[in-house]
Structure formats: structure tokens, C-alpha cells
Coordinates of C-alpha atoms in Angstrom, one line a residue:
X119 CA 25.5 94.5 140.9
X120 CA 22.2 93.1 141.5
X121 CA 18.9 95.1 142.4
X122 CA 16.7 93.2 144.3
X123 CA 13.0 95.0 145.0
X124 CA 10.0 93.5 147.2
X125 CA 6.5 94.6 147.1
X126 CA 3.7 93.5 148.3
X127 CA 3.6 93.7 152.0
X128 CA 1.0 95.2 153.9
X129 CA -1.2 94.9 156.7
X130 CA -3.5 91.5 157.0
X131 CA -5.9 90.0 159.6
X132 CA -4.7 86.7 161.6
X133 CA -6.0 83.5 158.8
X134 CA -5.4 86.1 156.1
X135 CA -3.4 86.1 153.0
X136 CA -0.5 88.1 151.1
X137 CA 1.6 87.6 148.4
X138 CA 4.8 89.4 148.0
X139 CA 7.0 89.7 144.7
X140 CA 10.8 90.0 144.3
X141 CA 12.2 91.2 141.2
X142 CA 15.5 91.4 140.1
X143 CA 17.5 93.8 137.6
X144 CA 20.0 91.7 136.1
X145 CA 19.6 89.5 133.4
X146 CA 21.3 86.5 135.2
X147 CA 18.7 86.9 137.8
X148 CA 17.1 83.6 136.6
X149 CA 20.2 81.9 137.4
X150 CA 20.5 82.7 141.1
X151 CA 19.0 80.9 144.0
X152 CA 16.7 83.4 145.3
X153 CA 15.4 83.1 149.5
X154 CA 12.8 85.5 151.5
X155 CA 14.2 86.0 154.9
X156 CA 12.1 88.0 157.5
X157 CA 13.3 89.8 160.8
X158 CA 10.7 91.0 163.4
X159 CA 11.4 93.6 166.0
X160 CA 14.5 92.4 168.2
X161 CA 14.8 89.6 166.6
X162 CA 17.4 88.2 164.5
X163 CA 16.7 87.5 160.5
X164 CA 15.7 84.4 159.7
X165 CA 15.2 82.3 156.6
X166 CA 11.4 81.6 155.5
X167 CA 11.7 80.0 152.1
X168 CA 14.3 79.6 149.2
X169 CA 13.9 78.4 145.8
X170 CA 16.7 76.7 143.3
X171 CA 16.8 78.4 139.9
X172 CA 15.1 76.4 138.0
X173 CA 12.3 76.7 140.6
X174 CA 12.5 72.6 141.0
X175 CA 14.1 72.9 144.7
X176 CA 12.1 74.7 147.4
X177 CA 12.8 74.6 151.6
X178 CA 10.8 76.1 154.0
X179 CA 11.3 76.9 157.8
X180 CA 9.4 74.7 159.7
X181 CA 7.1 77.6 161.0
X182 CA 6.0 78.6 157.9
X183 CA 5.5 74.7 155.9
X184 CA 2.2 74.2 154.8
X185 CA 1.0 77.8 154.9
X186 CA 3.6 79.7 152.9
X187 CA 4.5 78.9 149.3
X188 CA 7.9 79.9 146.9
X189 CA 7.4 80.2 143.4
X190 CA 9.5 81.9 140.5
X191 CA 8.5 83.5 137.2
X192 CA 11.5 83.0 135.1
X193 CA 10.3 84.7 132.2
X194 CA 9.2 87.9 134.2
X195 CA 12.4 87.7 136.7
X196 CA 9.8 87.4 139.5
X197 CA 9.8 85.3 142.8
X198 CA 6.8 85.1 145.0
X199 CA 5.8 84.5 148.3
X200 CA 2.3 83.6 148.9
X201 CA 1.5 83.7 152.4
X202 CA -1.6 82.0 154.1
X203 CA -3.2 81.4 157.3
X204 CA -1.0 84.5 158.7
X205 CA -0.5 84.7 161.9
X206 CA 0.5 87.4 164.4
X207 CA 3.8 85.9 164.7
X208 CA 4.7 86.6 161.0
X209 CA 4.5 90.4 161.4
X210 CA 8.3 91.3 160.5
X211 CA 10.0 92.9 157.5
X212 CA 10.3 90.5 154.7
X213 CA 13.7 90.5 152.3
X214 CA 14.1 88.8 149.1
X215 CA 18.0 87.7 148.8
X216 CA 19.9 86.3 145.7
X217 CA 22.5 83.8 146.0
X218 CA 25.0 84.6 142.8
X219 CA 27.2 81.5 143.1
X220 CA 25.4 79.7 140.4
X221 CA 24.7 75.9 141.6
X222 CA 22.0 74.5 139.4
X223 CA 19.2 72.9 141.4
X224 CA 19.7 74.1 145.0
X225 CA 19.0 76.9 148.0
X226 CA 20.6 77.3 151.1
X227 CA 18.7 78.5 154.1
X228 CA 21.9 80.3 155.2
X229 CA 21.8 84.1 155.8
X230 CA 25.9 83.9 154.4
X231 CA 25.2 82.4 151.4
X232 CA 23.1 85.5 150.1
X233 CA 24.9 88.6 148.3
X234 CA 22.5 90.5 147.2
X235 CA 19.6 91.7 149.2
X236 CA 16.2 94.1 148.8
X237 CA 15.4 96.6 151.3
X238 CA 12.5 94.8 152.9
X239 CA 8.4 95.1 153.1
X240 CA 6.9 95.4 155.8
X241 CA 4.3 92.6 156.4
X242 CA 1.8 93.2 159.5
X243 CA -0.6 90.6 160.9
X244 CA -3.0 92.2 163.2
X245 CA -6.9 92.2 164.0

């Protein structure tokens, strides 16, 4: 069982920035592809970005391309989501998720791929 914990959410103004962090409990965390999803009230959970195990492969939703950056620090068992130029539409609960199927330099943007999920962290963008 892998436990994921998100942190770094909060209130930001439009145009502002936040950095979310995700840490995993397993020693094998570095093997997993990791994704960030988000869910706004009344909406389906949607993928934001994903990153392969080495960090060489990243994918983004069109709505955040060029504004968000996903990265990982393998030594620290951490994955980050750097969010810039925030918009009110980015308001949501953000979740990190881990894909336990070891596929080198690959990440999926499908929710069904991910086995382990964190509890989520709230991001609110408002003036």
C-alpha cells in the first residue's frame, strides 16, 4: 500500500502562483508514474498533468499547458506541481495519484490507470 500526501494548496489571486507537493510513503515511489488530477464542485475529476518515473516524460491538459509544470525529485520521493498565471477556473481540490504498473518513461492521462490516491488539497483562486 502506498500512501500519498498532498500539500501546498491555499488561496491565490488571479495571476498568482502556487506550488503543490506530493510525497509517497513507499520506497518504490520513484518507480511510479505520478499524475495530478483536480475536481471542481459539480464537475468530474480531470487530469491536470502526469510525469513518468524518470521525469523525462510529462504531459499536460490543454487548459494548463504553458502555465503549470510538473516535476519530481526522486531522492526526496516528491512530485511537484508548479502553478503560474492562476485563473479562477483553476479552483478545485487537487489530488496526486500513483500508477503502480511499472512502465519506464511513460505516464497515462487516464484516471483508471491510477491505483493510489491522496486525500487532496484545496486550491482557490479568487480576488
